[in-house]
Amino acid sequence: MTKKIIVGITGSIAAFKAVQLVSDLVKLNYHVEVMMSESAAKFITPICIQSLTKRKVYIDTFDDENPAIITHVDIVKDANLFMVVPASAHTIAKLAYGFADNMLTSAFLAATCPKMIAPAMNVHMYENPITQKNMQTLKDQGVLFVEPISGLLACGDVGQGKLADEQDILEMIDYALTEKTLVGKKVLISAGPTQESIDPVRFITNHSSGKMGYAIAKAAFCLGAEVTLVSGPTHLKKPYGVKKIDVISAQQMYEAIIDISNHQDYIIMSAAVGDYACQTIANDKIKKTGENLSLELHKNKDILLELGQRKKTHQILCGFAMETSDLILHAKEKLTKKNCDMIVANHLKTEGAGFQGNTNVVTMITQDDMKDFGLMNKEELAYVILEILIKMEESKC
Ligand code: CTP
């Protein structure tokens, strides 16, 4: 069913960024209703927003077209989310104290759906204890915040006050709209490739993009978990709300994961960990002196194997398998050998599956079940993987 989002825009130079956000929310198939404060309408025009949403933009509380309907109360009744983006210090203060002096503040007060605020203002206004106290008042009532970022502000000051990146706001919308089934749980996910140095300019690696692991981290956060992502080198943006530990080599990944593994409820090893590393790393660039070059490699520690050996009774351990032949046979062997609760087997040779793309084709293998999943978006697949693991954990308790 289409979800309804009310977007409140207030008077800030960042109001122009709300235009793009509204446009993207419409393209993402949300039902978007927009309210603007009087000052917001000085920065951007209602007609601009109206052209994107194809709906009336509300400013004045008493601008009710139909006398039978009290808009500020009626419009929020079936809303799934009320967000104020950008939120000025003035509007935040009004919302904290329950003022209802325009359509935006009146509707916010009447709304019972989840609420979210993305502030944007001058750094000193943001850091002012009055603003901080007002934000805390709203947070204490369960209002979600997407904190502003630091940078050069429109006023010329440098500091925290820039509206959060749109991608982070979109991720927080997903968070606000997702049912929480992992609250109180700690989830550790590894993602991406590892790199093994040969000399100061060269390394051995693989084609992993990290997309599957990052999608699982994002989904676990949206489900309410405390998420740690241990990532090899990737070009991906850190999912909002997730703690990320960057590593390069398999040994670094091993140390980062083992160090915190005991405290986790779920561990998902989606990283493509390099199996071998150079016996010695040359201090200087290796010159092409001969026709052939041999590298002596040693085996890296198998992180998943060790996690399986140390597994606590309450823990859920999930590994991945990627093979070019006998996938299911090898995946089943891994499930037993590495003491996993589930192996996600990647059909590397199937179209739409594999490393770099946004889709995957997998078979999920547990001790007593095996299920094939056709072509799926990695973001969707992340939720399916977590749903199965959550059910396994519940049946363990
Ligand atoms: N893995 C790991 N540590 C390693 C290598 C792999 O934790 N040093 C994990 C991967 O994150 C993945 C799973 O193990 O979850 C893959 O199993 P693995 O047996 O290592 O796969 P391959 O290396 O592809 O298999 P093989 O041993 O047959 O080469």
XYZ file of C-alpha atoms and ligand atoms in Angstrom:
426
model
C 0.000 0.000 0.000
C 1.239 3.505 -0.816
C 2.691 5.216 2.247
C 1.742 8.790 3.017
C 4.455 11.232 4.061
C 3.759 14.788 5.195
C 6.736 17.035 4.450
C 6.922 20.278 6.410
C 9.309 22.858 4.945
C 10.431 25.811 7.077
C 12.313 29.029 6.425
C 15.922 28.143 5.826
C 18.230 28.588 2.860
C 18.272 24.765 2.770
C 14.592 24.877 1.722
C 15.731 24.543 -1.903
C 17.067 21.072 -1.029
C 13.563 20.052 0.068
C 12.428 20.541 -3.546
C 14.720 17.714 -4.705
C 13.692 15.574 -1.749
C 9.992 16.023 -2.504
C 10.625 15.200 -6.166
C 12.496 12.008 -5.197
C 9.825 10.935 -2.701
C 7.177 11.289 -5.417
C 9.323 9.181 -7.777
C 9.679 6.582 -5.009
C 5.872 6.303 -5.123
C 5.098 7.867 -1.771
C 1.912 9.912 -1.376
C 3.508 13.260 -0.519
C 1.639 16.158 1.090
C 3.619 19.346 1.653
C 3.145 22.102 4.218
C 5.270 25.237 4.281
C 5.798 27.874 6.913
C 5.253 31.469 5.776
C 9.026 32.024 5.746
C 9.650 28.883 3.674
C 7.454 30.412 0.988
C 9.950 33.294 0.801
C 12.751 30.879 -0.162
C 10.832 28.575 -2.522
C 7.400 28.939 -4.060
C 4.380 26.715 -3.359
C 3.809 26.416 -7.110
C 7.215 24.745 -7.489
C 6.278 22.079 -4.906
C 2.730 21.752 -6.204
C 4.058 20.980 -9.689
C 5.965 18.035 -8.248
C 3.322 16.592 -5.915
C 0.295 17.560 -8.055
C -1.345 18.471 -4.754
C -2.228 21.666 -2.941
C 0.533 23.052 -0.725
C -0.662 24.130 2.725
C 0.556 27.265 4.517
C -2.360 28.907 6.349
C -4.234 26.860 8.988
C -7.514 28.477 8.050
C -7.225 27.895 4.336
C -9.779 25.044 4.449
C -11.401 24.576 1.049
C -14.095 22.238 2.320
C -15.898 23.563 5.428
C -16.709 19.989 6.447
C -13.018 19.143 6.832
C -10.544 20.597 9.306
C -7.442 20.069 7.218
C -4.697 20.169 9.852
C -6.412 17.400 11.815
C -7.744 15.396 8.882
C -4.642 15.304 6.705
C -2.435 13.624 9.317
C -4.924 10.910 10.317
C -3.695 8.330 7.801
C -0.120 9.631 7.524
C 2.724 7.139 7.966
C 5.333 9.815 8.670
C 5.512 13.547 9.376
C 8.901 15.036 8.612
C 10.123 18.605 8.895
C 12.917 19.213 6.374
C 14.653 21.618 6.778
C 13.631 22.555 10.306
C 14.631 26.053 11.457
C 15.515 26.852 15.085
C 12.279 28.842 15.314
C 10.022 25.985 14.178
C 11.885 23.476 16.389
C 11.210 25.757 19.375
C 7.527 25.997 18.470
C 7.213 22.223 18.017
C 8.959 21.555 21.345
C 6.475 23.777 23.167
C 3.369 22.698 21.253
C 2.710 25.978 19.475
C 0.124 25.663 16.691
C 0.252 28.963 14.840
C 0.320 27.818 11.221
C -0.685 24.754 9.206
C 2.682 23.017 9.696
C 2.888 23.377 13.487
C -0.840 22.663 13.985
C -0.701 19.486 11.883
C 2.522 18.370 13.635
C 0.784 18.706 16.991
C -2.250 16.768 15.737
C -0.201 13.969 14.160
C 0.150 10.649 15.965
C 2.325 8.952 13.315
C 6.152 8.702 13.593
C 7.815 12.110 13.308
C 11.204 13.125 12.010
C 13.142 16.393 11.989
C 16.145 17.391 9.888
C 17.452 20.711 11.279
C 19.361 23.302 9.227
C 20.588 26.583 10.666
C 23.599 28.659 11.641
C 26.119 26.765 13.791
C 25.711 29.092 16.784
C 21.928 28.848 16.623
C 22.277 25.056 16.452
C 24.752 24.852 19.327
C 22.795 27.290 21.479
C 21.675 25.461 24.640
C 18.126 26.661 24.006
C 17.971 24.891 20.623
C 19.726 21.831 22.073
C 17.183 21.694 24.915
C 14.273 22.049 22.481
C 15.627 19.219 20.339
C 16.093 17.036 23.421
C 12.482 17.706 24.444
C 11.329 16.437 21.043
C 13.732 13.449 21.130
C 12.370 12.497 24.561
C 8.949 12.294 22.959
C 10.225 9.862 20.328
C 10.777 12.341 17.501
C 13.592 11.099 15.241
C 16.365 13.479 14.202
C 18.689 13.455 11.209
C 21.479 15.579 12.582
C 22.920 18.396 10.447
C 26.435 18.044 9.084
C 29.471 20.305 9.386
C 30.747 22.522 6.611
C 30.704 26.020 5.181
C 27.287 27.473 5.962
C 25.349 29.941 3.801
C 26.046 32.703 6.355
C 29.809 32.214 5.916
C 30.384 30.493 9.276
C 31.949 27.046 9.349
C 30.440 24.410 11.626
C 27.547 22.027 12.187
C 24.301 23.292 10.699
C 24.107 22.107 7.080
C 21.057 20.025 6.256
C 21.929 16.287 6.310
C 22.632 14.640 2.947
C 19.502 13.601 1.113
C 20.640 9.962 1.075
C 20.827 9.967 4.891
C 17.361 11.541 5.107
C 15.968 8.877 2.745
C 17.593 6.140 4.851
C 16.049 7.593 8.018
C 12.655 7.595 6.277
C 13.115 3.843 5.675
C 14.068 3.497 9.354
C 10.968 5.384 10.492
C 8.690 3.314 8.270
C 10.109 -0.129 9.126
C 8.616 -2.367 11.801
C 11.205 -2.990 14.511
C 11.988 -6.699 14.937
C 15.638 -6.420 15.992
C 15.424 -3.951 18.885
C 18.020 -4.690 21.568
C 19.993 -6.977 19.230
C 23.593 -6.546 18.115
C 24.360 -7.436 14.520
C 27.871 -7.710 13.080
C 28.252 -7.779 9.303
C 31.385 -8.093 7.205
C 31.361 -6.779 3.655
C 33.464 -6.075 0.612
C 36.761 -7.519 -0.548
C 40.063 -7.642 1.293
C 43.351 -6.455 -0.202
C 46.693 -8.206 0.301
C 49.729 -6.063 -0.445
C 52.435 -7.318 -2.773
C 54.591 -4.195 -2.633
C 53.884 -0.483 -1.918
C 51.905 -0.087 -5.176
C 50.260 -3.460 -5.857
C 47.838 -5.773 -4.147
C 45.787 -8.958 -4.611
C 42.011 -8.601 -4.274
C 38.705 -9.815 -5.757
C 35.637 -8.367 -7.505
C 33.413 -7.986 -4.426
C 31.580 -4.621 -4.395
C 30.291 -4.933 -0.821
C 26.741 -4.099 -1.957
C 25.132 -7.184 -0.384
C 26.749 -6.645 3.030
C 25.986 -2.907 3.053
C 22.354 -3.672 2.173
C 22.143 -6.110 5.104
C 23.687 -3.514 7.443
C 21.165 -0.903 6.330
C 18.239 -3.308 6.724
C 19.409 -4.433 10.194
C 19.567 -0.776 11.307
C 16.054 -0.118 9.945
C 14.815 -3.159 11.908
C 16.163 -1.527 15.088
C 19.458 -3.372 15.682
C 22.759 -1.931 16.879
C 24.828 -2.584 13.783
C 28.583 -2.859 13.262
C 29.841 -3.136 9.705
C 33.417 -4.352 9.212
C 34.251 -3.401 5.667
C 37.073 -3.986 3.254
C 37.812 -1.211 0.707
C 34.648 -0.259 -1.240
C 33.244 2.860 -2.886
C 29.986 2.620 -0.972
C 28.561 5.204 1.390
C 28.293 4.212 5.041
C 24.667 3.336 5.825
C 23.148 5.927 8.196
C 23.129 4.883 11.851
C 25.613 2.043 11.376
C 29.029 1.869 13.081
C 31.641 1.145 10.412
C 35.115 -0.269 10.963
C 37.370 0.003 7.911
C 39.932 -2.714 7.266
C 42.135 -3.598 4.337
C 43.679 -7.052 4.747
C 42.108 -10.363 5.794
C 44.234 -10.293 8.963
C 42.838 -6.827 9.883
C 39.322 -8.084 9.221
C 39.998 -11.121 11.399
C 41.220 -8.946 14.305
C 38.339 -6.442 14.044
C 35.700 -9.180 13.975
C 37.100 -11.556 16.589
C 37.602 -8.626 18.974
C 33.854 -7.898 19.163
C 32.305 -11.209 18.124
C 31.459 -12.416 21.656
C 29.034 -9.532 22.185
C 27.010 -10.080 19.013
C 23.618 -11.744 18.628
C 23.951 -12.151 14.860
C 27.110 -12.403 12.756
C 26.801 -12.311 8.984
C 29.982 -12.902 6.986
C 29.214 -11.543 3.555
C 32.768 -10.326 2.924
C 34.808 -11.967 0.187
C 37.816 -12.570 2.416
C 41.027 -13.268 0.525
C 42.159 -16.834 1.153
C 45.892 -16.129 0.712
C 48.324 -13.272 1.447
C 51.924 -12.671 0.410
C 54.490 -14.328 2.654
C 56.514 -11.103 2.581
C 55.521 -7.647 1.375
C 58.328 -6.010 -0.619
C 59.505 -2.716 0.898
C 60.143 -1.250 -2.551
C 58.258 -1.518 -5.802
C 59.093 -4.821 -7.510
C 60.884 -4.086 -10.812
C 60.179 -6.179 -13.915
C 63.604 -7.737 -14.101
C 62.751 -11.301 -15.203
C 60.288 -12.926 -17.644
C 58.358 -14.587 -14.804
C 57.578 -13.626 -11.262
C 56.533 -15.988 -8.485
C 54.875 -14.859 -5.291
C 54.917 -17.010 -2.206
C 51.525 -16.917 -0.511
C 50.390 -18.161 2.871
C 46.872 -19.086 3.892
C 44.859 -16.450 5.764
C 42.901 -17.317 8.879
C 39.369 -18.491 8.118
C 37.275 -16.023 10.130
C 33.958 -17.819 9.648
C 35.485 -21.141 10.676
C 36.807 -19.611 13.897
C 33.482 -17.840 14.599
C 31.775 -21.231 14.201
C 34.187 -22.804 16.685
C 33.603 -20.020 19.236
C 29.860 -19.691 18.629
C 27.804 -18.918 21.749
C 24.540 -20.827 22.210
C 22.408 -17.726 21.592
C 24.351 -16.575 18.509
C 23.200 -16.863 14.911
C 26.015 -17.275 12.401
C 25.471 -16.817 8.671
C 28.066 -17.346 5.953
C 28.076 -16.833 2.209
C 29.259 -19.154 -0.539
C 30.211 -18.239 -4.060
C 31.272 -21.026 -6.350
C 31.588 -21.638 -10.059
C 30.692 -25.368 -9.806
C 28.772 -27.656 -7.424
C 27.488 -24.629 -5.499
C 24.939 -26.431 -3.329
C 27.292 -29.299 -2.494
C 30.077 -26.905 -1.407
C 27.637 -24.648 0.462
C 26.275 -27.608 2.444
C 29.819 -28.648 3.315
C 30.554 -25.096 4.544
C 27.391 -25.045 6.655
C 28.567 -28.085 8.613
C 32.329 -27.462 8.597
C 32.011 -23.840 9.759
C 29.143 -24.551 12.218
C 26.856 -21.955 10.577
C 23.114 -21.596 11.034
C 22.711 -20.603 7.423
C 24.729 -20.292 4.208
C 23.604 -17.919 1.489
C 24.778 -19.523 -1.745
C 25.352 -17.108 -4.633
C 24.644 -18.380 -8.116
C 27.681 -16.695 -9.635
C 27.091 -17.934 -13.182
C 23.397 -16.975 -13.336
C 22.507 -13.714 -15.083
C 21.760 -10.943 -12.578
C 23.745 -12.615 -9.769
C 27.217 -12.000 -8.451
C 29.607 -9.302 -7.362
C 29.082 -5.868 -8.853
C 25.365 -5.725 -9.707
C 22.370 -4.560 -7.680
C 20.621 -7.927 -7.903
C 21.369 -11.438 -6.755
C 20.147 -14.997 -7.217
C 20.659 -17.159 -4.130
C 19.798 -20.395 -2.402
C 19.541 -20.257 1.380
C 20.681 -23.418 3.082
C 20.040 -24.349 6.704
C 20.466 -27.703 8.487
C 16.938 -28.795 7.631
C 15.856 -26.616 4.734
C 16.936 -25.295 1.363
C 15.126 -22.501 -0.481
C 15.793 -20.990 -3.892
C 15.214 -17.279 -4.430
C 14.935 -15.993 -7.994
C 16.378 -12.687 -9.184
C 16.050 -10.158 -6.350
C 17.232 -6.645 -5.622
C 20.042 -6.839 -3.007
C 18.124 -4.400 -0.746
C 15.041 -6.665 -0.761
C 17.148 -9.775 -0.350
C 18.790 -8.256 2.743
C 15.400 -8.178 4.504
C 14.622 -11.756 3.438
C 17.962 -12.982 4.841
C 17.383 -11.154 8.138
C 13.786 -12.400 8.418
C 14.962 -16.021 8.146
C 17.744 -15.443 10.698
C 15.349 -13.716 13.114
C 12.999 -16.727 12.941
C 15.966 -19.037 13.639
C 16.978 -16.972 16.663
C 13.418 -16.952 17.999
C 13.231 -20.735 17.730
C 16.552 -21.016 19.643
C 15.206 -19.018 22.613
N 35.521 -16.553 4.879
C 36.156 -16.173 6.045
N 37.514 -16.156 6.122
C 38.269 -16.512 5.073
C 37.641 -16.892 3.873
C 36.268 -16.887 3.809
O 35.465 -15.847 7.008
N 39.585 -16.468 5.189
C 34.057 -16.599 4.850
C 33.406 -15.692 3.831
O 33.096 -14.436 4.391
C 32.137 -16.465 3.460
C 32.586 -17.900 3.585
O 33.673 -17.907 4.478
O 31.103 -16.235 4.384
C 33.014 -18.473 2.288
O 33.531 -19.737 2.520
P 34.942 -20.228 1.954
O 35.060 -21.658 2.289
O 36.038 -19.421 2.438
O 34.776 -19.926 0.501
P 35.853 -20.071 -0.514
O 37.127 -19.472 -0.052
O 35.281 -19.515 -1.746
O 35.901 -21.656 -0.563
P 37.118 -22.658 -0.620
O 37.555 -22.824 0.799
O 36.478 -23.872 -1.159
O 38.123 -22.014 -1.447
